[in-house]
Amino acid sequence: MSGDGDEELAGFVALHGAALRASCVPARYWESLCRKLRGEVFDAGDYFGIMQVEEVDEEEEGDEAMEDELKKKPNPGNEPCFKVIVTNENGLQASNPDSIFLIDHAWTYRIEHARQQLLHVPGLLHRMANLMGIDFHGEVPDEGSVDQVLQEMWKYNQTYQLSQGTAEEKVPVWYIMDEFGSRIQHSDQPSFATAPLFYMPQQIAYTVLWPLRDLETGGKLSLPVCLLLLLFLMPTTEGRPYSDKSLSTAILAENKEKLPIAINPSVYDKDKVFKVFTDIQQVLNSLTHPRFVFTDNEAEADILYNFSHFKDYRLKLSEERPEVMLNQFPCENLLTVKDCLASISRRAGGPDGPRWLPRTFNLQTELPQFICYFQQRERRGEDNHWICKPWNLARSLDTHITNSLNNIIRHRESSPKVVCKYIENPVLFHREDVGMVKFDIRYVVLLRSVKPLKLYVYDVFWLRFSNRAFSLDDLDDYEKHFTVMNYAPGVTLKQVSQQSKIFPYLCVANIFKAFAELFQVASAKPAPLGICDYPSSRAIYAIDLMLKWDTSRDGKRIMQPQILEVNFNPDCDRACKYHPTFFNDVFSTLFLDEADNCHVTCIV
């Protein structure tokens, strides 16, 4: 390129260079890629062709072990087998700067919209069924064919995420490549590589394809082995659980927390009026206790009550201002990040975890163990519904329920996730307008100190309900399987009064016992393996839980609490709206050590 071409290439690299480098796309292809994207040049058909074959080629070198394993596996869909070969008479040279190609995406979607798109987008169901080898010849989409596509699509799905935008906009985007891209086979000795690329001028995502070595005419295109194929070669013995020490250390390094030095607890005058600096509007609107006043000057504050996380507990707090109290504990993410929560909870119940936590696996570090456990349950005929959750998102964002192992493995590729056993026998609530629905319970807990451990529970809890009767089907029906309705547009939020009369005392006692055990194991080890003992720290958390029917050791049917997650700086809008003294009680308990006249119960 020269002149305008040089400027165009420079602009292209400025916009996409970081993504191309991260995907290891060789720089020799960038100029040609820029030109093809700008002109929407899809020239793969000039070099490659699709062939239908009876079965996987047996003469392919390097794939014998994989082929032997694949032949042992059933082929539920009996879908035809294809391969893509080089048809250009001159073959393909990896050194040629034009040897990079665009693959279009046949379907791009977010999971919560998949069913509706298959039902209502003209031609989509027919194209997907044909691509996946599913028998569908009808003119009108039917639920059975849609369910088949939703089941099979995980063998073809690819994913990317936007790096900017709201939390909702950063939820992973899934896509299926067109017929050409989807029919390229996989190998442990791949000849090509691919990467998704979001082309900013057009706001469209493509897949980029380039060779890893030269291929002669007739040479087969193959991509690196994906996790779904590795599944066939994976040993079926349980692996060693991931060390909570290495996990905690990794989290500390990622969050860049500087732990505090040891300090002595501060002593304050009994009538002292504390200056509070906060950026939380609910606190500014609701805290009216006479011993707390607000200040706009952070430097003069006695209490820092911040929405965002502190990072430097050492210099900025423990060394320079040890007497300043704050609403956070160092290393509290051991509770509030879901993979860490599962890891530390095992201290209370061994490898299987305590009875109050659903069986949970970290998909980044415990995938072999999870696959083994899933397959064992499958062989025993036990329920195998699971829920995939991101490590650190709330409000049920990017959270999905499935009984498909393919589905779960693919979710691992989108963002760091845990997978938890879905509660198939939840305690249900009768809604007169709906029937028997799921619900969850939110408690607010107040952590006054770690050593000694002092933990309180706010006396009012909150219930959230599903909007449709529960059953173990329609797993993508949000209003049947989820309870977080106050953030979902266009759905009803069910409110219930006199909540404390809904459950018997024994159940509440079991809930409080679970909370106590959780915080005891979370604070039992020194930081970074446990919550840091920093005398100036205080905190409130929201614990979300459900109840499931279980059998006690003496054979009785009981309601067993199941802790779902622990939230830092929870949304207290409903608490403030219906209980105007909420933050007065919180601040009195945490910062004045005066809990007697507050709506709280000490459980540790």
Coordinates of C-alpha atoms in Angstrom, one line a residue:
M1 CA 0.0 0.0 0.0
S2 CA 1.0 3.6 -0.4
G3 CA -0.6 7.0 0.2
D4 CA -4.2 6.6 1.2
G5 CA -3.6 2.8 1.5
D6 CA -0.9 3.4 4.1
E7 CA -3.2 5.6 6.1
E8 CA -6.0 3.1 5.9
L9 CA -3.8 0.3 7.1
A10 CA -2.5 2.5 10.0
G11 CA -6.0 3.2 11.0
F12 CA -7.0 -0.4 10.8
V13 CA -4.0 -1.5 12.9
A14 CA -4.8 1.3 15.4
L15 CA -8.4 -0.1 15.8
H16 CA -7.7 -3.8 15.6
G17 CA -4.0 -4.4 16.2
A18 CA -4.4 -5.3 19.8
A19 CA -7.1 -7.9 19.0
L20 CA -5.0 -9.4 16.1
R21 CA -1.9 -9.7 18.3
A22 CA -4.0 -11.3 21.1
S23 CA -5.3 -13.8 18.6
C24 CA -1.8 -14.5 17.2
V25 CA -2.8 -13.5 13.6
P26 CA 0.6 -13.0 11.8
A27 CA 1.3 -9.4 10.8
R28 CA 2.1 -10.4 7.2
Y29 CA -1.7 -11.0 6.7
W30 CA -2.9 -7.7 8.2
E31 CA -2.8 -5.6 5.0
S32 CA -4.7 -8.2 3.0
L33 CA -7.2 -8.7 5.9
C34 CA -7.7 -4.9 6.0
R35 CA -8.6 -4.9 2.2
K36 CA -10.9 -7.9 2.4
L37 CA -12.8 -6.6 5.4
R38 CA -13.2 -3.2 3.8
G39 CA -14.4 -4.7 0.5
E40 CA -16.3 -7.6 2.1
V41 CA -14.3 -10.1 0.1
F42 CA -15.2 -13.7 0.8
D43 CA -12.8 -15.5 -1.5
A44 CA -12.4 -18.8 0.4
G45 CA -14.4 -20.5 -2.4
D46 CA -11.5 -19.8 -4.8
Y47 CA -9.2 -22.0 -2.7
F48 CA -11.3 -24.5 -0.8
G49 CA -14.2 -27.0 -1.3
I50 CA -16.5 -29.0 0.9
M51 CA -16.7 -32.8 0.5
Q52 CA -19.2 -35.1 2.1
V53 CA -17.6 -38.3 3.3
E54 CA -18.9 -41.6 4.8
E55 CA -16.8 -41.3 8.0
V56 CA -13.7 -39.8 9.5
D57 CA -10.7 -40.4 7.2
E58 CA -8.8 -43.3 8.7
E59 CA -5.5 -42.5 6.9
E60 CA -5.1 -39.1 8.5
E61 CA -1.8 -39.2 10.4
G62 CA -1.6 -38.1 14.0
D63 CA -5.3 -38.6 14.8
E64 CA -5.4 -42.4 15.3
A65 CA -6.0 -42.3 19.0
M66 CA -8.7 -39.7 18.7
E67 CA -10.4 -41.6 15.9
D68 CA -10.4 -44.8 17.9
E69 CA -12.2 -43.0 20.8
L70 CA -14.6 -41.2 18.5
K71 CA -15.6 -44.5 16.9
K72 CA -16.6 -45.8 20.3
K73 CA -19.0 -42.9 20.8
P74 CA -22.6 -43.0 19.6
N75 CA -23.7 -40.5 16.9
P76 CA -27.1 -39.5 18.2
G77 CA -27.9 -37.1 15.4
N78 CA -26.5 -39.4 12.6
E79 CA -25.4 -36.2 11.0
P80 CA -23.4 -36.4 7.7
C81 CA -19.7 -36.0 7.9
F82 CA -17.9 -33.3 5.9
K83 CA -14.3 -32.2 5.3
V84 CA -12.9 -29.1 3.7
I85 CA -10.0 -29.5 1.3
V86 CA -7.7 -27.2 -0.8
T87 CA -9.1 -27.2 -4.4
N88 CA -6.8 -24.5 -5.8
E89 CA -4.5 -26.1 -8.4
N90 CA -1.5 -24.3 -7.0
G91 CA -2.2 -25.3 -3.4
L92 CA -1.9 -22.8 -0.5
Q93 CA 1.3 -21.2 0.8
A94 CA 1.4 -19.9 4.4
S95 CA 4.0 -17.3 3.4
N96 CA 1.6 -15.7 0.9
P97 CA 0.3 -12.5 2.5
D98 CA -3.1 -13.1 0.8
S99 CA -3.6 -16.4 2.5
I100 CA -6.1 -15.1 5.0
F101 CA -9.8 -15.6 4.6
L102 CA -13.1 -14.3 6.1
I103 CA -15.8 -16.7 7.4
D104 CA -19.2 -15.3 7.8
H105 CA -21.4 -16.1 10.8
A106 CA -24.7 -17.8 10.1
W107 CA -26.2 -17.0 13.4
T108 CA -25.2 -14.5 16.1
Y109 CA -27.2 -14.4 19.3
R110 CA -27.2 -14.2 23.1
I111 CA -28.5 -17.4 24.8
E112 CA -31.6 -15.8 26.3
H113 CA -32.8 -14.9 22.9
A114 CA -32.0 -18.2 21.0
R115 CA -35.3 -19.9 21.3
Q116 CA -37.3 -16.9 20.2
Q117 CA -35.0 -16.2 17.2
L118 CA -35.3 -19.8 16.0
L119 CA -39.1 -19.6 16.3
H120 CA -39.5 -16.2 14.6
V121 CA -36.6 -15.3 12.3
P122 CA -37.6 -16.5 8.8
G123 CA -35.4 -19.4 7.6
L124 CA -33.1 -19.6 10.6
L125 CA -34.4 -22.9 12.0
H126 CA -34.3 -24.5 8.6
R127 CA -30.7 -23.3 8.0
M128 CA -29.5 -24.4 11.4
A129 CA -31.2 -27.8 11.2
N130 CA -29.6 -28.4 7.8
L131 CA -26.2 -27.3 9.0
M132 CA -26.4 -29.6 12.1
G133 CA -27.9 -32.6 10.2
I134 CA -31.3 -32.4 11.9
D135 CA -34.3 -33.7 10.0
F136 CA -36.6 -30.7 9.6
H137 CA -38.8 -30.1 6.5
G138 CA -41.7 -28.2 7.9
E139 CA -42.7 -24.7 6.8
V140 CA -43.6 -23.6 10.4
P141 CA -41.0 -23.9 13.2
D142 CA -42.1 -26.4 15.9
E143 CA -40.9 -26.7 19.5
G144 CA -39.4 -30.2 18.9
S145 CA -37.1 -29.1 16.1
V146 CA -36.2 -26.0 18.1
D147 CA -35.2 -28.1 21.1
Q148 CA -33.0 -30.3 18.9
V149 CA -31.2 -27.3 17.5
L150 CA -30.7 -25.9 21.0
Q151 CA -29.3 -29.2 22.1
E152 CA -27.0 -29.7 19.1
M153 CA -25.8 -26.1 18.7
W154 CA -23.2 -26.5 21.4
K155 CA -21.1 -28.6 19.1
Y156 CA -20.9 -25.7 16.7
N157 CA -21.0 -22.7 19.0
Q158 CA -18.1 -20.1 19.2
T159 CA -18.1 -17.1 21.5
Y160 CA -16.6 -13.6 22.0
Q161 CA -17.2 -10.7 24.4
L162 CA -17.3 -7.0 24.0
S163 CA -14.6 -5.3 26.1
Q164 CA -16.5 -2.1 26.7
G165 CA -20.1 -1.2 27.7
T166 CA -22.5 -2.0 30.5
A167 CA -22.5 -5.3 32.3
E168 CA -25.4 -6.4 30.1
E169 CA -23.5 -5.5 27.0
K170 CA -20.5 -7.5 28.1
V171 CA -22.5 -10.7 28.4
P172 CA -20.9 -13.2 26.0
V173 CA -22.1 -13.3 22.4
W174 CA -22.4 -16.7 20.8
Y175 CA -22.2 -17.5 17.1
I176 CA -22.2 -20.3 14.6
M177 CA -20.0 -20.0 11.6
D178 CA -21.5 -20.5 8.1
E179 CA -21.6 -23.9 6.4
F180 CA -18.0 -23.6 5.2
G181 CA -16.5 -22.7 8.6
S182 CA -18.7 -25.2 10.6
R183 CA -17.6 -28.1 8.4
I184 CA -13.8 -27.7 9.0
Q185 CA -12.8 -30.7 11.1
H186 CA -10.5 -30.6 14.1
S187 CA -7.2 -32.3 14.6
D188 CA -4.4 -32.5 17.2
Q189 CA -2.1 -31.5 14.3
P190 CA -4.1 -28.6 12.9
S191 CA -3.3 -27.0 9.5
F192 CA -5.2 -23.8 10.1
A193 CA -6.2 -21.4 12.9
T194 CA -9.2 -19.2 13.4
A195 CA -10.1 -16.2 15.6
P196 CA -13.2 -14.0 15.9
L197 CA -12.7 -10.4 14.9
F198 CA -15.1 -7.6 15.6
Y199 CA -14.7 -5.2 12.6
M200 CA -15.5 -1.8 14.1
P201 CA -16.3 0.3 11.0
Q202 CA -19.2 -2.1 10.1
Q203 CA -19.9 -3.2 13.7
I204 CA -19.9 -6.8 12.5
A205 CA -18.0 -9.8 13.7
Y206 CA -16.3 -12.3 11.4
T207 CA -14.1 -15.3 11.9
V208 CA -10.6 -15.0 10.4
L209 CA -9.0 -18.1 8.9
W210 CA -5.3 -18.5 8.1
P211 CA -2.9 -21.4 7.4
L212 CA -0.3 -22.8 9.9
R213 CA 1.7 -24.6 7.1
D214 CA 1.7 -25.0 3.4
L215 CA -1.0 -27.3 1.9
E216 CA -1.0 -29.0 -1.5
T217 CA -4.1 -29.4 -3.7
G218 CA -6.4 -31.9 -1.9
G219 CA -4.9 -31.1 1.5
K220 CA -7.4 -31.2 4.4
L221 CA -8.2 -28.1 6.5
S222 CA -8.2 -28.8 10.2
L223 CA -8.4 -26.6 13.3
P224 CA -7.0 -27.2 16.8
V225 CA -8.8 -29.7 18.9
C226 CA -11.6 -28.1 20.9
L227 CA -12.6 -29.0 24.4
L228 CA -15.5 -31.1 23.3
L229 CA -13.1 -33.5 21.4
L230 CA -10.7 -33.5 24.3
L231 CA -13.6 -34.8 26.3
F232 CA -13.5 -38.1 24.5
L233 CA -9.8 -38.6 25.5
M234 CA -10.1 -37.4 29.1
P235 CA -9.5 -40.0 31.8
T236 CA -12.5 -40.9 33.9
T237 CA -10.8 -40.8 37.3
E238 CA -11.3 -37.9 39.6
G239 CA -8.4 -35.5 39.6
R240 CA -6.8 -33.6 42.5
P241 CA -8.9 -30.7 43.7
Y242 CA -7.6 -27.2 43.1
S243 CA -5.6 -25.9 46.1
D244 CA -7.5 -23.1 47.9
K245 CA -4.1 -21.6 48.8
S246 CA -3.1 -21.1 45.1
L247 CA -6.6 -19.9 44.3
S248 CA -6.5 -17.3 47.1
T249 CA -3.1 -16.1 46.2
A250 CA -4.1 -15.7 42.6
I251 CA -7.2 -13.7 43.6
L252 CA -5.1 -11.4 45.8
A253 CA -2.6 -10.8 43.0
E254 CA -5.3 -10.1 40.4
N255 CA -7.1 -7.6 42.7
K256 CA -3.8 -5.9 43.6
E257 CA -4.7 -5.7 47.2
K258 CA -1.9 -4.5 49.5
L259 CA -2.6 -6.1 52.9
P260 CA -2.5 -3.9 56.0
I261 CA 0.2 -4.0 58.7
A262 CA -0.9 -5.1 62.2
I263 CA -2.6 -2.3 64.2
N264 CA -4.2 -2.0 67.6
P265 CA -7.9 -1.4 67.8
S266 CA -8.8 2.3 68.2
V267 CA -10.6 3.5 71.3
Y268 CA -13.2 6.3 70.8
D269 CA -15.0 8.6 73.3
K270 CA -18.5 7.3 74.1
D271 CA -20.1 10.5 72.9
K272 CA -18.0 11.0 69.8
V273 CA -19.8 12.1 66.7
F274 CA -18.3 10.3 63.7
K275 CA -17.7 12.1 60.3
V276 CA -18.8 9.8 57.4
F277 CA -17.5 10.0 53.9
T278 CA -19.6 8.0 51.4
D279 CA -20.5 7.8 47.8
I280 CA -23.6 5.6 48.4
Q281 CA -26.8 7.6 47.9
Q282 CA -28.9 5.2 50.0
V283 CA -26.7 5.9 53.0
L284 CA -26.8 9.7 52.3
N285 CA -30.6 9.6 52.2
S286 CA -31.3 7.2 55.1
L287 CA -28.6 7.6 57.8
T288 CA -30.1 10.0 60.4
H289 CA -28.5 8.8 63.7
P290 CA -27.3 11.8 65.7
R291 CA -23.8 10.4 66.2
F292 CA -23.0 10.4 62.5
V293 CA -22.6 13.4 60.2
F294 CA -21.6 13.5 56.6
T295 CA -18.5 15.2 55.2
D296 CA -17.4 15.9 51.7
N297 CA -13.8 15.9 52.7
E298 CA -12.4 12.3 52.6
A299 CA -9.2 13.4 54.5
E300 CA -11.2 14.4 57.6
A301 CA -13.5 11.4 57.7
D302 CA -13.6 9.0 60.7
I303 CA -15.5 6.4 58.6
L304 CA -15.1 5.6 54.9
Y305 CA -18.2 3.9 53.5
N306 CA -17.4 3.4 49.8
F307 CA -19.2 1.6 47.0
S308 CA -15.9 0.6 45.2
H309 CA -13.2 -1.6 46.6
F310 CA -10.2 -0.4 48.5
K311 CA -6.9 -1.7 47.1
D312 CA -4.2 -0.2 49.4
Y313 CA -4.9 -1.2 52.9
R314 CA -1.2 -0.8 53.8
L315 CA 0.0 2.7 53.1
K316 CA -3.2 4.6 52.7
L317 CA -5.0 3.1 55.7
S318 CA -3.0 1.0 58.2
E319 CA 0.1 3.1 58.1
E320 CA -1.2 6.6 57.5
R321 CA -4.7 6.5 59.0
P322 CA -5.1 3.4 61.2
E323 CA -7.9 5.0 63.3
V324 CA -10.2 5.4 60.2
M325 CA -12.9 2.8 60.1
L326 CA -14.2 1.4 56.7
N327 CA -16.9 -0.8 55.3
Q328 CA -14.7 -3.5 53.8
F329 CA -12.4 -6.2 54.9
P330 CA -9.2 -7.2 53.1
C331 CA -9.6 -10.5 51.2
E332 CA -13.4 -10.4 51.6
N333 CA -13.6 -11.5 47.9
L334 CA -13.0 -15.0 49.3
L335 CA -16.7 -14.8 50.1
T336 CA -18.0 -12.6 47.3
V337 CA -16.4 -14.3 44.3
K338 CA -18.2 -17.5 43.5
D339 CA -15.2 -19.8 42.9
C340 CA -13.5 -18.7 46.1
L341 CA -16.8 -19.1 48.0
A342 CA -16.9 -22.8 46.9
S343 CA -13.3 -23.3 47.7
I344 CA -13.4 -22.0 51.3
S345 CA -16.7 -23.7 52.0
R346 CA -15.1 -27.1 51.4
R347 CA -13.2 -26.5 54.6
A348 CA -16.5 -27.1 56.4
G349 CA -17.5 -30.2 54.5
G350 CA -14.6 -31.9 52.8
P351 CA -14.2 -32.4 49.0
D352 CA -18.0 -32.7 48.5
G353 CA -18.5 -29.4 50.4
P354 CA -21.0 -28.7 53.3
R355 CA -24.7 -29.6 53.1
W356 CA -25.6 -25.9 52.9
L357 CA -23.7 -25.4 49.6
P358 CA -24.7 -26.9 46.2
R359 CA -22.0 -29.1 44.8
T360 CA -19.8 -26.7 42.9
F361 CA -16.9 -27.0 40.5
N362 CA -14.5 -24.3 39.1
L363 CA -14.7 -24.9 35.3
Q364 CA -11.3 -23.2 34.8
T365 CA -9.4 -25.5 37.2
E366 CA -11.6 -28.5 37.9
L367 CA -13.0 -29.5 34.5
P368 CA -11.8 -33.1 34.6
Q369 CA -13.2 -33.6 38.1
F370 CA -16.6 -32.1 37.0
I371 CA -16.8 -34.3 33.8
C372 CA -16.0 -37.4 35.9
Y373 CA -18.7 -36.4 38.4
F374 CA -21.3 -35.6 35.7
Q375 CA -20.7 -38.9 34.0
Q376 CA -20.9 -40.9 37.3
R377 CA -24.3 -39.3 38.0
E378 CA -25.4 -40.1 34.4
R379 CA -24.4 -43.8 34.8
R380 CA -26.3 -43.9 38.1
G381 CA -29.4 -42.3 36.6
E382 CA -29.3 -39.4 39.0
D383 CA -30.5 -35.9 38.2
N384 CA -27.9 -34.0 36.2
H385 CA -29.3 -30.4 35.9
W386 CA -26.6 -27.8 36.5
I387 CA -26.4 -24.0 36.6
C388 CA -23.4 -22.2 35.1
K389 CA -22.5 -18.8 36.7
P390 CA -19.8 -16.3 36.1
W391 CA -17.4 -15.8 39.0
N392 CA -18.2 -12.2 39.7
L393 CA -21.5 -11.1 38.1
A394 CA -24.8 -10.5 39.9
R395 CA -28.4 -10.2 38.9
S396 CA -28.4 -13.6 37.1
L397 CA -26.4 -12.1 34.2
D398 CA -24.9 -14.8 31.9
T399 CA -26.3 -17.5 34.2
H400 CA -27.7 -20.6 32.5
I401 CA -29.4 -23.9 33.4
T402 CA -28.7 -27.1 31.5
N403 CA -28.4 -30.9 31.6
S404 CA -26.0 -31.0 28.6
L405 CA -22.3 -31.6 29.2
N406 CA -21.5 -30.1 25.8
N407 CA -23.3 -26.9 26.8
I408 CA -21.4 -26.6 30.1
I409 CA -18.0 -27.2 28.5
R410 CA -18.7 -24.5 25.9
H411 CA -19.7 -22.1 28.6
R412 CA -16.2 -22.5 30.1
E413 CA -14.8 -20.9 26.9
S414 CA -16.8 -17.7 27.2
S415 CA -15.7 -16.4 30.6
P416 CA -14.5 -17.8 33.9
K417 CA -17.4 -19.7 35.4
V418 CA -18.4 -22.1 38.1
V419 CA -21.0 -24.8 37.6
C420 CA -23.3 -25.7 40.6
K421 CA -25.7 -28.5 41.0
Y422 CA -29.1 -27.1 40.2
I423 CA -31.7 -27.6 42.9
E424 CA -34.1 -30.0 41.4
N425 CA -36.3 -30.4 44.5
P426 CA -36.7 -26.8 45.9
V427 CA -39.1 -25.8 48.6
L428 CA -41.9 -24.0 46.7
F429 CA -44.3 -21.2 47.5
H430 CA -47.9 -21.1 46.5
R431 CA -48.8 -18.0 44.6
E432 CA -52.6 -17.8 44.1
D433 CA -52.2 -16.3 40.7
V434 CA -49.6 -18.8 39.4
G435 CA -49.2 -21.9 41.4
M436 CA -46.2 -23.5 43.1
V437 CA -43.2 -21.3 42.3
K438 CA -39.5 -21.1 43.2
F439 CA -38.3 -18.4 45.6
D440 CA -35.1 -17.3 47.2
I441 CA -34.3 -15.5 50.4
R442 CA -32.0 -12.6 51.0
Y443 CA -30.5 -12.0 54.4
V444 CA -28.3 -9.0 55.3
V445 CA -25.4 -10.0 57.6
L446 CA -23.2 -7.6 59.5
L447 CA -19.6 -8.5 60.1
R448 CA -18.3 -6.5 63.1
S449 CA -14.9 -8.2 63.5
V450 CA -12.9 -11.2 62.5
K451 CA -10.9 -11.9 65.7
P452 CA -13.0 -12.3 67.7
L453 CA -15.6 -13.2 65.1
K454 CA -18.7 -11.1 65.7
L455 CA -21.5 -11.6 63.1
Y456 CA -25.1 -10.3 63.2
V457 CA -28.1 -10.9 61.0
Y458 CA -30.7 -8.2 60.2
D459 CA -34.0 -9.3 61.6
V460 CA -35.9 -8.8 58.3
F461 CA -35.3 -11.0 55.3
W462 CA -36.5 -10.5 51.7
L463 CA -38.2 -13.0 49.4
R464 CA -38.0 -13.1 45.6
F465 CA -40.3 -15.2 43.5
S466 CA -40.4 -16.8 40.1
N467 CA -43.4 -15.7 38.0
R468 CA -44.3 -19.1 36.6
A469 CA -45.0 -22.5 38.2
F470 CA -41.8 -24.6 38.7
S471 CA -41.0 -27.7 36.7
L472 CA -37.7 -29.3 35.4
D473 CA -38.3 -28.3 31.8
D474 CA -38.1 -25.1 29.7
L475 CA -34.7 -24.5 31.1
D476 CA -34.4 -21.2 29.2
D477 CA -37.6 -19.8 30.6
Y478 CA -36.3 -17.0 32.9
E479 CA -39.5 -16.4 34.7
K480 CA -39.8 -20.1 35.6
H481 CA -36.3 -20.8 36.9
F482 CA -35.0 -17.4 38.1
T483 CA -36.2 -15.1 40.9
V484 CA -34.4 -11.8 40.2
M485 CA -37.2 -9.8 38.6
N486 CA -36.5 -6.3 39.8
Y487 CA -33.9 -5.8 37.0
A488 CA -35.7 -7.6 34.2
P489 CA -37.6 -5.3 31.9
G490 CA -41.3 -5.9 31.5
V491 CA -41.7 -8.5 34.3
T492 CA -43.6 -8.4 37.5
L493 CA -41.9 -8.3 40.9
K494 CA -43.9 -10.2 43.6
Q495 CA -43.9 -8.7 47.1
V496 CA -44.9 -10.6 50.3
S497 CA -45.6 -9.1 53.7
Q498 CA -45.2 -10.8 57.1
Q499 CA -42.3 -12.8 55.8
S500 CA -41.1 -13.9 59.2
K501 CA -44.2 -16.1 59.6
I502 CA -43.6 -18.2 56.4
F503 CA -41.0 -20.6 57.8
P504 CA -40.8 -22.5 61.1
Y505 CA -38.1 -21.5 63.7
L506 CA -36.1 -24.7 63.0
C507 CA -35.5 -23.7 59.4
V508 CA -34.3 -20.2 60.5
A509 CA -32.0 -21.8 63.0
N510 CA -30.5 -24.0 60.3
I511 CA -30.0 -20.9 58.1
F512 CA -28.2 -19.0 60.9
K513 CA -26.1 -22.1 61.6
A514 CA -25.0 -22.2 57.9
F515 CA -24.1 -18.5 58.0
A516 CA -22.0 -19.0 61.2
E517 CA -20.1 -22.0 59.7
L518 CA -19.4 -20.1 56.5
F519 CA -17.9 -17.1 58.3
Q520 CA -16.0 -19.3 60.7
V521 CA -14.2 -21.2 57.9
A522 CA -13.7 -18.0 55.9
S523 CA -11.9 -16.3 58.8
A524 CA -10.1 -19.4 60.2
K525 CA -6.9 -19.0 58.2
P526 CA -4.6 -15.9 58.0
A527 CA -4.8 -13.7 54.9
P528 CA -4.7 -14.2 52.0
L529 CA -6.2 -17.7 52.8
G530 CA -8.9 -16.1 54.9
I531 CA -10.6 -12.8 55.5
C532 CA -8.0 -10.4 57.0
D533 CA -8.2 -9.5 60.6
Y534 CA -8.1 -5.7 60.3
P535 CA -9.5 -4.1 63.5
S536 CA -10.8 -1.0 61.6
S537 CA -12.8 -3.0 59.1
R538 CA -16.6 -3.5 59.2
A539 CA -18.9 -4.8 56.5
I540 CA -22.4 -5.7 55.4
Y541 CA -23.1 -8.5 53.0
A542 CA -26.3 -9.9 51.4
I543 CA -26.5 -13.7 51.4
D544 CA -28.9 -15.2 48.9
L545 CA -30.1 -18.7 49.6
M546 CA -32.8 -21.2 48.7
L547 CA -34.3 -24.1 50.5
K548 CA -34.4 -27.7 49.2
W549 CA -36.1 -30.8 50.5
D550 CA -33.6 -33.2 51.9
T551 CA -33.4 -36.2 54.3
S552 CA -31.7 -35.8 57.7
R553 CA -29.4 -38.5 59.1
D554 CA -32.3 -40.0 61.1
G555 CA -34.4 -40.3 58.0
K556 CA -36.7 -37.2 58.4
R557 CA -37.7 -34.9 55.6
I558 CA -36.2 -31.5 56.2
M559 CA -35.7 -28.1 54.6
Q560 CA -32.0 -27.7 53.9
P561 CA -30.6 -24.2 53.3
Q562 CA -28.6 -23.8 50.1
I563 CA -26.3 -20.7 50.1
L564 CA -26.2 -19.4 46.5
E565 CA -23.9 -16.3 46.8
V566 CA -22.6 -13.6 49.0
N567 CA -22.8 -10.0 47.7
F568 CA -20.6 -7.0 48.7
N569 CA -22.3 -3.6 49.1
P570 CA -25.8 -5.0 48.3
D571 CA -28.6 -3.0 46.9
C572 CA -30.5 -1.8 50.0
D573 CA -33.3 0.1 48.3
R574 CA -36.1 -2.1 49.6
A575 CA -34.6 -2.2 53.1
C576 CA -34.5 1.6 53.3
K577 CA -38.0 1.9 51.7
Y578 CA -39.8 -0.4 54.1
H579 CA -37.5 -0.1 57.2
P580 CA -36.4 3.6 57.5
T581 CA -34.1 2.8 60.4
F582 CA -32.1 0.3 58.5
F583 CA -28.9 2.2 58.1
N584 CA -29.2 3.6 61.6
D585 CA -29.2 0.0 62.9
V586 CA -26.3 -1.0 60.6
F587 CA -24.1 1.9 61.7
S588 CA -25.0 1.6 65.4
T589 CA -24.1 -2.1 65.3
L590 CA -20.9 -1.9 63.2
F591 CA -19.4 1.4 64.3
L592 CA -20.8 2.1 67.8
D593 CA -21.0 -1.5 69.1
E594 CA -24.5 -0.7 70.2
A595 CA -26.8 -3.5 68.9
D596 CA -29.2 -3.9 71.8
N597 CA -31.9 -1.5 70.5
C598 CA -31.3 -2.4 66.8
H599 CA -33.2 -4.9 64.6
V600 CA -30.3 -7.4 64.5
T601 CA -29.6 -10.8 66.0
C602 CA -26.1 -11.9 67.0
I603 CA -25.3 -15.4 65.6
V604 CA -21.6 -15.6 66.4

